[in-house]
Amino acid sequence: MLILGAGERVFARAGFNGATMAEIADEAGLPKANLHYYFGNKQDLYSAVLARTLHDWLVPMDGLVASADPREALEHYIRAKMQMSRERPDASRVFANELLHGAAVLGELMRTELRTMVRRKAAVIDGWVAQGRMAPVDATHLFFTIWAATQTYADFDVQVRAVLGRTELSARDHRRATDHVVSLILRGCGLQE
């Protein structure tokens, strides 16, 4: 985890091409040989950072099950995504940069693991809609909306801070943003007045 965290920070700052294993080793406080022992090269480490990020983003979707209360399940998912944007903004930035550059590393994972998960969870939401437990929504596009709304606080925090007149977002700023995103999406799903 120490190496992956250092990789997140360096890849977020420098991108894949600008990052070096030496810089990542320095960031982790480890000898460069340790990185090569666990990850043969920069590409392997980069792939591991991206796979970990995608995995960590998928775990909160586990609560989206047919038997769950739609409001509670969606709120929990959105709050988890907002928390990850706050606690691991570099992971989001590395992921966004990968997508902006064509997803050469993540493409297959997105076409398989991510696509499968979204289809399963969209079916749950479609079931809630069919049962009248929430307003009709395009379930797949609901995920895109949640991802865009939550990850913007990591990927575009420079813009958010500039508009809010902050050098750094406080815990209060994050709570305000989280409450807003939760309320907006739940209202759009007919789950909050």
PDB file of N, CA and C in Angstrom, residues 22-110:
ATOM      1  N   ALA A  22      12.479   6.205  -9.551  1.00  0.00           N
ATOM      2  CA  ALA A  22      13.289   6.825  -8.502  1.00  0.00           C
ATOM      3  C   ALA A  22      12.464   7.834  -7.703  1.00  0.00           C
ATOM      4  N   GLU A  23      11.662   8.624  -8.393  1.00  0.00           N
ATOM      5  CA  GLU A  23      10.821   9.605  -7.708  1.00  0.00           C
ATOM      6  C   GLU A  23       9.767   8.916  -6.843  1.00  0.00           C
ATOM      7  N   ILE A  24       9.207   7.836  -7.348  1.00  0.00           N
ATOM      8  CA  ILE A  24       8.211   7.080  -6.575  1.00  0.00           C
ATOM      9  C   ILE A  24       8.867   6.452  -5.356  1.00  0.00           C
ATOM     10  N   ALA A  25      10.067   5.915  -5.524  1.00  0.00           N
ATOM     11  CA  ALA A  25      10.797   5.337  -4.394  1.00  0.00           C
ATOM     12  C   ALA A  25      11.065   6.405  -3.337  1.00  0.00           C
ATOM     13  N   ASP A  26      11.495   7.587  -3.767  1.00  0.00           N
ATOM     14  CA  ASP A  26      11.731   8.688  -2.822  1.00  0.00           C
ATOM     15  C   ASP A  26      10.447   9.051  -2.082  1.00  0.00           C
ATOM     16  N   GLU A  27       9.346   9.138  -2.828  1.00  0.00           N
ATOM     17  CA  GLU A  27       8.050   9.477  -2.232  1.00  0.00           C
ATOM     18  C   GLU A  27       7.638   8.439  -1.192  1.00  0.00           C
ATOM     19  N   ALA A  28       7.949   7.164  -1.465  1.00  0.00           N
ATOM     20  CA  ALA A  28       7.605   6.071  -0.547  1.00  0.00           C
ATOM     21  C   ALA A  28       8.610   5.939   0.590  1.00  0.00           C
ATOM     22  N   GLY A  29       9.781   6.582   0.440  1.00  0.00           N
ATOM     23  CA  GLY A  29      10.829   6.451   1.458  1.00  0.00           C
ATOM     24  C   GLY A  29      11.485   5.091   1.423  1.00  0.00           C
ATOM     25  N   LEU A  30      11.577   4.517   0.225  1.00  0.00           N
ATOM     26  CA  LEU A  30      12.148   3.176   0.055  1.00  0.00           C
ATOM     27  C   LEU A  30      13.259   3.198  -0.992  1.00  0.00           C
ATOM     28  N   PRO A  31      14.149   2.236  -0.929  1.00  0.00           N
ATOM     29  CA  PRO A  31      15.134   2.119  -2.003  1.00  0.00           C
ATOM     30  C   PRO A  31      14.430   1.737  -3.314  1.00  0.00           C
ATOM     31  N   LYS A  32      14.955   2.238  -4.413  1.00  0.00           N
ATOM     32  CA  LYS A  32      14.385   1.951  -5.731  1.00  0.00           C
ATOM     33  C   LYS A  32      14.302   0.450  -5.995  1.00  0.00           C
ATOM     34  N   ALA A  33      15.254  -0.302  -5.471  1.00  0.00           N
ATOM     35  CA  ALA A  33      15.258  -1.760  -5.672  1.00  0.00           C
ATOM     36  C   ALA A  33      13.997  -2.404  -5.098  1.00  0.00           C
ATOM     37  N   ASN A  34      13.459  -1.847  -4.019  1.00  0.00           N
ATOM     38  CA  ASN A  34      12.229  -2.396  -3.438  1.00  0.00           C
ATOM     39  C   ASN A  34      11.060  -2.289  -4.403  1.00  0.00           C
ATOM     40  N   LEU A  35      10.986  -1.170  -5.118  1.00  0.00           N
ATOM     41  CA  LEU A  35       9.909  -0.999  -6.095  1.00  0.00           C
ATOM     42  C   LEU A  35      10.022  -2.054  -7.189  1.00  0.00           C
ATOM     43  N   HIS A  36      11.246  -2.247  -7.667  1.00  0.00           N
ATOM     44  CA  HIS A  36      11.452  -3.225  -8.740  1.00  0.00           C
ATOM     45  C   HIS A  36      11.219  -4.650  -8.266  1.00  0.00           C
ATOM     46  N   TYR A  37      11.399  -4.899  -6.975  1.00  0.00           N
ATOM     47  CA  TYR A  37      11.133  -6.230  -6.432  1.00  0.00           C
ATOM     48  C   TYR A  37       9.627  -6.532  -6.503  1.00  0.00           C
ATOM     49  N   TYR A  38       8.810  -5.562  -6.110  1.00  0.00           N
ATOM     50  CA  TYR A  38       7.359  -5.754  -6.092  1.00  0.00           C
ATOM     51  C   TYR A  38       6.704  -5.486  -7.443  1.00  0.00           C
ATOM     52  N   PHE A  39       7.247  -4.545  -8.169  1.00  0.00           N
ATOM     53  CA  PHE A  39       6.708  -4.176  -9.481  1.00  0.00           C
ATOM     54  C   PHE A  39       7.891  -4.111 -10.438  1.00  0.00           C
ATOM     55  N   GLY A  40       7.933  -4.988 -11.405  1.00  0.00           N
ATOM     56  CA  GLY A  40       9.082  -5.097 -12.288  1.00  0.00           C
ATOM     57  C   GLY A  40       9.469  -3.810 -12.991  1.00  0.00           C
ATOM     58  N   ASN A  41       8.480  -2.976 -13.304  1.00  0.00           N
ATOM     59  CA  ASN A  41       8.770  -1.740 -14.024  1.00  0.00           C
ATOM     60  C   ASN A  41       7.668  -0.715 -13.752  1.00  0.00           C
ATOM     61  N   LYS A  42       7.846   0.454 -14.301  1.00  0.00           N
ATOM     62  CA  LYS A  42       6.898   1.546 -14.075  1.00  0.00           C
ATOM     63  C   LYS A  42       5.507   1.195 -14.600  1.00  0.00           C
ATOM     64  N   GLN A  43       5.449   0.531 -15.739  1.00  0.00           N
ATOM     65  CA  GLN A  43       4.152   0.152 -16.323  1.00  0.00           C
ATOM     66  C   GLN A  43       3.378  -0.768 -15.377  1.00  0.00           C
ATOM     67  N   ASP A  44       4.066  -1.729 -14.771  1.00  0.00           N
ATOM     68  CA  ASP A  44       3.408  -2.642 -13.824  1.00  0.00           C
ATOM     69  C   ASP A  44       2.879  -1.889 -12.608  1.00  0.00           C
ATOM     70  N   LEU A  45       3.668  -0.958 -12.110  1.00  0.00           N
ATOM     71  CA  LEU A  45       3.246  -0.170 -10.949  1.00  0.00           C
ATOM     72  C   LEU A  45       2.051   0.715 -11.309  1.00  0.00           C
ATOM     73  N   TYR A  46       2.120   1.358 -12.469  1.00  0.00           N
ATOM     74  CA  TYR A  46       1.027   2.209 -12.939  1.00  0.00           C
ATOM     75  C   TYR A  46      -0.260   1.396 -13.079  1.00  0.00           C
ATOM     76  N   SER A  47      -0.152   0.221 -13.685  1.00  0.00           N
ATOM     77  CA  SER A  47      -1.327  -0.657 -13.835  1.00  0.00           C
ATOM     78  C   SER A  47      -1.905  -1.036 -12.483  1.00  0.00           C
ATOM     79  N   ALA A  48      -1.037  -1.310 -11.511  1.00  0.00           N
ATOM     80  CA  ALA A  48      -1.501  -1.676 -10.167  1.00  0.00           C
ATOM     81  C   ALA A  48      -2.201  -0.507  -9.483  1.00  0.00           C
ATOM     82  N   VAL A  49      -1.677   0.705  -9.664  1.00  0.00           N
ATOM     83  CA  VAL A  49      -2.312   1.899  -9.083  1.00  0.00           C
ATOM     84  C   VAL A  49      -3.715   2.067  -9.666  1.00  0.00           C
ATOM     85  N   LEU A  50      -3.838   1.931 -10.979  1.00  0.00           N
ATOM     86  CA  LEU A  50      -5.139   2.089 -11.625  1.00  0.00           C
ATOM     87  C   LEU A  50      -6.109   0.980 -11.222  1.00  0.00           C
ATOM     88  N   ALA A  51      -5.644  -0.256 -11.184  1.00  0.00           N
ATOM     89  CA  ALA A  51      -6.508  -1.383 -10.810  1.00  0.00           C
ATOM     90  C   ALA A  51      -6.994  -1.225  -9.374  1.00  0.00           C
ATOM     91  N   ARG A  52      -6.116  -0.791  -8.481  1.00  0.00           N
ATOM     92  CA  ARG A  52      -6.510  -0.570  -7.082  1.00  0.00           C
ATOM     93  C   ARG A  52      -7.579   0.515  -6.994  1.00  0.00           C
ATOM     94  N   THR A  53      -7.390   1.593  -7.741  1.00  0.00           N
ATOM     95  CA  THR A  53      -8.367   2.687  -7.724  1.00  0.00           C
ATOM     96  C   THR A  53      -9.722   2.195  -8.204  1.00  0.00           C
ATOM     97  N   LEU A  54      -9.743   1.503  -9.329  1.00  0.00           N
ATOM     98  CA  LEU A  54     -11.011   0.992  -9.852  1.00  0.00           C
ATOM     99  C   LEU A  54     -11.651   0.042  -8.852  1.00  0.00           C
ATOM    100  N   HIS A  55     -10.879  -0.846  -8.285  1.00  0.00           N
ATOM    101  CA  HIS A  55     -11.410  -1.785  -7.286  1.00  0.00           C
ATOM    102  C   HIS A  55     -12.005  -1.038  -6.093  1.00  0.00           C
ATOM    103  N   ASP A  56     -11.260  -0.064  -5.567  1.00  0.00           N
ATOM    104  CA  ASP A  56     -11.731   0.681  -4.399  1.00  0.00           C
ATOM    105  C   ASP A  56     -13.000   1.464  -4.700  1.00  0.00           C
ATOM    106  N   TRP A  57     -13.166   1.897  -5.947  1.00  0.00           N
ATOM    107  CA  TRP A  57     -14.384   2.605  -6.332  1.00  0.00           C
ATOM    108  C   TRP A  57     -15.559   1.659  -6.504  1.00  0.00           C
ATOM    109  N   LEU A  58     -15.276   0.409  -6.828  1.00  0.00           N
ATOM    110  CA  LEU A  58     -16.366  -0.549  -7.033  1.00  0.00           C
ATOM    111  C   LEU A  58     -16.898  -1.116  -5.719  1.00  0.00           C
ATOM    112  N   VAL A  59     -16.070  -1.213  -4.709  1.00  0.00           N
ATOM    113  CA  VAL A  59     -16.481  -1.802  -3.428  1.00  0.00           C
ATOM    114  C   VAL A  59     -17.731  -1.132  -2.850  1.00  0.00           C
ATOM    115  N   PRO A  60     -17.822   0.218  -2.825  1.00  0.00           N
ATOM    116  CA  PRO A  60     -19.041   0.824  -2.261  1.00  0.00           C
ATOM    117  C   PRO A  60     -20.317   0.489  -3.030  1.00  0.00           C
ATOM    118  N   MET A  61     -20.187  -0.001  -4.249  1.00  0.00           N
ATOM    119  CA  MET A  61     -21.373  -0.396  -5.016  1.00  0.00           C
ATOM    120  C   MET A  61     -22.002  -1.670  -4.445  1.00  0.00           C
ATOM    121  N   ASP A  62     -21.270  -2.387  -3.595  1.00  0.00           N
ATOM    122  CA  ASP A  62     -21.781  -3.631  -3.015  1.00  0.00           C
ATOM    123  C   ASP A  62     -23.087  -3.427  -2.266  1.00  0.00           C
ATOM    124  N   GLY A  63     -23.302  -2.222  -1.730  1.00  0.00           N
ATOM    125  CA  GLY A  63     -24.528  -1.937  -0.979  1.00  0.00           C
ATOM    126  C   GLY A  63     -25.747  -1.725  -1.855  1.00  0.00           C
ATOM    127  N   LEU A  64     -25.548  -1.654  -3.157  1.00  0.00           N
ATOM    128  CA  LEU A  64     -26.675  -1.468  -4.077  1.00  0.00           C
ATOM    129  C   LEU A  64     -27.235  -2.839  -4.432  1.00  0.00           C
ATOM    130  N   VAL A  65     -28.092  -3.342  -3.557  1.00  0.00           N
ATOM    131  CA  VAL A  65     -28.714  -4.659  -3.742  1.00  0.00           C
ATOM    132  C   VAL A  65     -30.231  -4.498  -3.702  1.00  0.00           C
ATOM    133  N   ALA A  66     -30.919  -5.415  -4.334  1.00  0.00           N
ATOM    134  CA  ALA A  66     -32.369  -5.317  -4.484  1.00  0.00           C
ATOM    135  C   ALA A  66     -33.102  -5.149  -3.155  1.00  0.00           C
ATOM    136  N   SER A  67     -32.612  -5.789  -2.103  1.00  0.00           N
ATOM    137  CA  SER A  67     -33.305  -5.740  -0.814  1.00  0.00           C
ATOM    138  C   SER A  67     -33.043  -4.451  -0.032  1.00  0.00           C
ATOM    139  N   ALA A  68     -32.085  -3.646  -0.480  1.00  0.00           N
ATOM    140  CA  ALA A  68     -31.733  -2.415   0.243  1.00  0.00           C
ATOM    141  C   ALA A  68     -32.780  -1.332   0.027  1.00  0.00           C
ATOM    142  N   ASP A  69     -32.814  -0.386   0.945  1.00  0.00           N
ATOM    143  CA  ASP A  69     -33.625   0.804   0.775  1.00  0.00           C
ATOM    144  C   ASP A  69     -32.903   1.686  -0.252  1.00  0.00           C
ATOM    145  N   PRO A  70     -33.559   2.056  -1.360  1.00  0.00           N
ATOM    146  CA  PRO A  70     -32.879   2.822  -2.411  1.00  0.00           C
ATOM    147  C   PRO A  70     -32.244   4.120  -1.911  1.00  0.00           C
ATOM    148  N   ARG A  71     -32.967   4.844  -1.071  1.00  0.00           N
ATOM    149  CA  ARG A  71     -32.436   6.113  -0.580  1.00  0.00           C
ATOM    150  C   ARG A  71     -31.174   5.885   0.244  1.00  0.00           C
ATOM    151  N   GLU A  72     -31.229   4.952   1.176  1.00  0.00           N
ATOM    152  CA  GLU A  72     -30.069   4.688   2.034  1.00  0.00           C
ATOM    153  C   GLU A  72     -28.894   4.156   1.225  1.00  0.00           C
ATOM    154  N   ALA A  73     -29.161   3.253   0.296  1.00  0.00           N
ATOM    155  CA  ALA A  73     -28.085   2.644  -0.487  1.00  0.00           C
ATOM    156  C   ALA A  73     -27.402   3.670  -1.384  1.00  0.00           C
ATOM    157  N   LEU A  74     -28.197   4.491  -2.077  1.00  0.00           N
ATOM    158  CA  LEU A  74     -27.603   5.505  -2.948  1.00  0.00           C
ATOM    159  C   LEU A  74     -26.871   6.575  -2.137  1.00  0.00           C
ATOM    160  N   GLU A  75     -27.452   6.969  -1.019  1.00  0.00           N
ATOM    161  CA  GLU A  75     -26.780   7.966  -0.184  1.00  0.00           C
ATOM    162  C   GLU A  75     -25.441   7.433   0.317  1.00  0.00           C
ATOM    163  N   HIS A  76     -25.430   6.198   0.769  1.00  0.00           N
ATOM    164  CA  HIS A  76     -24.181   5.592   1.244  1.00  0.00           C
ATOM    165  C   HIS A  76     -23.143   5.558   0.121  1.00  0.00           C
ATOM    166  N   TYR A  77     -23.563   5.176  -1.066  1.00  0.00           N
ATOM    167  CA  TYR A  77     -22.647   5.096  -2.205  1.00  0.00           C
ATOM    168  C   TYR A  77     -22.080   6.477  -2.546  1.00  0.00           C
ATOM    169  N   ILE A  78     -22.939   7.482  -2.616  1.00  0.00           N
ATOM    170  CA  ILE A  78     -22.483   8.835  -2.960  1.00  0.00           C
ATOM    171  C   ILE A  78     -21.540   9.368  -1.883  1.00  0.00           C
ATOM    172  N   ARG A  79     -21.882   9.165  -0.629  1.00  0.00           N
ATOM    173  CA  ARG A  79     -21.013   9.645   0.451  1.00  0.00           C
ATOM    174  C   ARG A  79     -19.656   8.938   0.430  1.00  0.00           C
ATOM    175  N   ALA A  80     -19.650   7.648   0.112  1.00  0.00           N
ATOM    176  CA  ALA A  80     -18.383   6.915   0.009  1.00  0.00           C
ATOM    177  C   ALA A  80     -17.531   7.462  -1.133  1.00  0.00           C
ATOM    178  N   LYS A  81     -18.155   7.760  -2.267  1.00  0.00           N
ATOM    179  CA  LYS A  81     -17.427   8.321  -3.402  1.00  0.00           C
ATOM    180  C   LYS A  81     -16.882   9.711  -3.063  1.00  0.00           C
ATOM    181  N   MET A  82     -17.660  10.521  -2.373  1.00  0.00           N
ATOM    182  CA  MET A  82     -17.185  11.846  -1.980  1.00  0.00           C
ATOM    183  C   MET A  82     -16.024  11.731  -0.985  1.00  0.00           C
ATOM    184  N   GLN A  83     -16.115  10.783  -0.076  1.00  0.00           N
ATOM    185  CA  GLN A  83     -15.037  10.583   0.893  1.00  0.00           C
ATOM    186  C   GLN A  83     -13.752  10.160   0.185  1.00  0.00           C
ATOM    187  N   MET A  84     -13.873   9.291  -0.806  1.00  0.00           N
ATOM    188  CA  MET A  84     -12.692   8.878  -1.552  1.00  0.00           C
ATOM    189  C   MET A  84     -12.098  10.051  -2.326  1.00  0.00           C
ATOM    190  N   SER A  85     -12.943  10.923  -2.866  1.00  0.00           N
ATOM    191  CA  SER A  85     -12.441  12.106  -3.567  1.00  0.00           C
ATOM    192  C   SER A  85     -11.672  13.016  -2.618  1.00  0.00           C
ATOM    193  N   ARG A  86     -12.121  13.069  -1.387  1.00  0.00           N
ATOM    194  CA  ARG A  86     -11.437  13.908  -0.401  1.00  0.00           C
ATOM    195  C   ARG A  86     -10.157  13.252   0.098  1.00  0.00           C
ATOM    196  N   GLU A  87     -10.226  11.966   0.411  1.00  0.00           N
ATOM    197  CA  GLU A  87      -9.088  11.286   1.027  1.00  0.00           C
ATOM    198  C   GLU A  87      -8.026  10.838   0.025  1.00  0.00           C
ATOM    199  N   ARG A  88      -8.450  10.531  -1.200  1.00  0.00           N
ATOM    200  CA  ARG A  88      -7.489  10.048  -2.201  1.00  0.00           C
ATOM    201  C   ARG A  88      -7.692  10.772  -3.536  1.00  0.00           C
ATOM    202  N   PRO A  89      -7.542  12.093  -3.525  1.00  0.00           N
ATOM    203  CA  PRO A  89      -7.746  12.841  -4.765  1.00  0.00           C
ATOM    204  C   PRO A  89      -6.759  12.445  -5.862  1.00  0.00           C
ATOM    205  N   ASP A  90      -5.555  12.065  -5.469  1.00  0.00           N
ATOM    206  CA  ASP A  90      -4.564  11.691  -6.478  1.00  0.00           C
ATOM    207  C   ASP A  90      -4.980  10.439  -7.245  1.00  0.00           C
ATOM    208  N   ALA A  91      -5.639   9.517  -6.580  1.00  0.00           N
ATOM    209  CA  ALA A  91      -6.120   8.322  -7.276  1.00  0.00           C
ATOM    210  C   ALA A  91      -7.101   8.704  -8.372  1.00  0.00           C
ATOM    211  N   SER A  92      -7.990   9.632  -8.049  1.00  0.00           N
ATOM    212  CA  SER A  92      -8.965  10.092  -9.028  1.00  0.00           C
ATOM    213  C   SER A  92      -8.281  10.807 -10.191  1.00  0.00           C
ATOM    214  N   ARG A  93      -7.276  11.599  -9.879  1.00  0.00           N
ATOM    215  CA  ARG A  93      -6.559  12.344 -10.928  1.00  0.00           C
ATOM    216  C   ARG A  93      -5.799  11.406 -11.863  1.00  0.00           C
ATOM    217  N   VAL A  94      -5.168  10.379 -11.305  1.00  0.00           N
ATOM    218  CA  VAL A  94      -4.450   9.409 -12.148  1.00  0.00           C
ATOM    219  C   VAL A  94      -5.454   8.695 -13.051  1.00  0.00           C
ATOM    220  N   PHE A  95      -6.594   8.305 -12.482  1.00  0.00           N
ATOM    221  CA  PHE A  95      -7.638   7.618 -13.235  1.00  0.00           C
ATOM    222  C   PHE A  95      -8.159   8.520 -14.362  1.00  0.00           C
ATOM    223  N   ALA A  96      -8.458   9.778 -14.038  1.00  0.00           N
ATOM    224  CA  ALA A  96      -8.973  10.721 -15.038  1.00  0.00           C
ATOM    225  C   ALA A  96      -7.953  10.946 -16.151  1.00  0.00           C
ATOM    226  N   ASN A  97      -6.693  11.074 -15.776  1.00  0.00           N
ATOM    227  CA  ASN A  97      -5.640  11.279 -16.767  1.00  0.00           C
ATOM    228  C   ASN A  97      -5.523  10.074 -17.698  1.00  0.00           C
ATOM    229  N   GLU A  98      -5.662   8.894 -17.142  1.00  0.00           N
ATOM    230  CA  GLU A  98      -5.643   7.670 -17.958  1.00  0.00           C
ATOM    231  C   GLU A  98      -6.786   7.694 -18.971  1.00  0.00           C
ATOM    232  N   LEU A  99      -7.961   8.084 -18.532  1.00  0.00           N
ATOM    233  CA  LEU A  99      -9.108   8.140 -19.441  1.00  0.00           C
ATOM    234  C   LEU A  99      -8.920   9.215 -20.510  1.00  0.00           C
ATOM    235  N   LEU A 100      -8.402  10.365 -20.111  1.00  0.00           N
ATOM    236  CA  LEU A 100      -8.187  11.452 -21.065  1.00  0.00           C
ATOM    237  C   LEU A 100      -7.175  11.087 -22.141  1.00  0.00           C
ATOM    238  N   HIS A 101      -6.317  10.137 -21.831  1.00  0.00           N
ATOM    239  CA  HIS A 101      -5.303   9.700 -22.797  1.00  0.00           C
ATOM    240  C   HIS A 101      -5.678   8.384 -23.481  1.00  0.00           C
ATOM    241  N   GLY A 102      -6.962   8.046 -23.480  1.00  0.00           N
ATOM    242  CA  GLY A 102      -7.441   6.908 -24.255  1.00  0.00           C
ATOM    243  C   GLY A 102      -7.578   5.596 -23.513  1.00  0.00           C
ATOM    244  N   ALA A 103      -7.258   5.549 -22.240  1.00  0.00           N
ATOM    245  CA  ALA A 103      -7.425   4.351 -21.403  1.00  0.00           C
ATOM    246  C   ALA A 103      -6.681   3.130 -21.946  1.00  0.00           C
ATOM    247  N   ALA A 104      -5.442   3.332 -22.380  1.00  0.00           N
ATOM    248  CA  ALA A 104      -4.652   2.222 -22.911  1.00  0.00           C
ATOM    249  C   ALA A 104      -4.470   1.108 -21.879  1.00  0.00           C
ATOM    250  N   VAL A 105      -4.302   1.470 -20.627  1.00  0.00           N
ATOM    251  CA  VAL A 105      -4.095   0.471 -19.579  1.00  0.00           C
ATOM    252  C   VAL A 105      -5.423  -0.036 -19.028  1.00  0.00           C
ATOM    253  N   LEU A 106      -6.369   0.864 -18.828  1.00  0.00           N
ATOM    254  CA  LEU A 106      -7.635   0.503 -18.186  1.00  0.00           C
ATOM    255  C   LEU A 106      -8.723   0.020 -19.134  1.00  0.00           C
ATOM    256  N   GLY A 107      -8.527   0.187 -20.406  1.00  0.00           N
ATOM    257  CA  GLY A 107      -9.579  -0.123 -21.370  1.00  0.00           C
ATOM    258  C   GLY A 107     -10.208  -1.487 -21.173  1.00  0.00           C
ATOM    259  N   GLU A 108      -9.395  -2.508 -21.054  1.00  0.00           N
ATOM    260  CA  GLU A 108      -9.919  -3.872 -20.916  1.00  0.00           C
ATOM    261  C   GLU A 108     -10.665  -4.055 -19.596  1.00  0.00           C
ATOM    262  N   LEU A 109     -10.120  -3.513 -18.511  1.00  0.00           N
ATOM    263  CA  LEU A 109     -10.805  -3.602 -17.215  1.00  0.00           C
ATOM    264  C   LEU A 109     -12.164  -2.900 -17.257  1.00  0.00           C
ATOM    265  N   MET A 110     -12.232  -1.780 -17.958  1.00  0.00           N
ATOM    266  CA  MET A 110     -13.501  -1.055 -18.038  1.00  0.00           C
ATOM    267  C   MET A 110     -14.510  -1.808 -18.895  1.00  0.00           C
TER     268      MET A 110
END
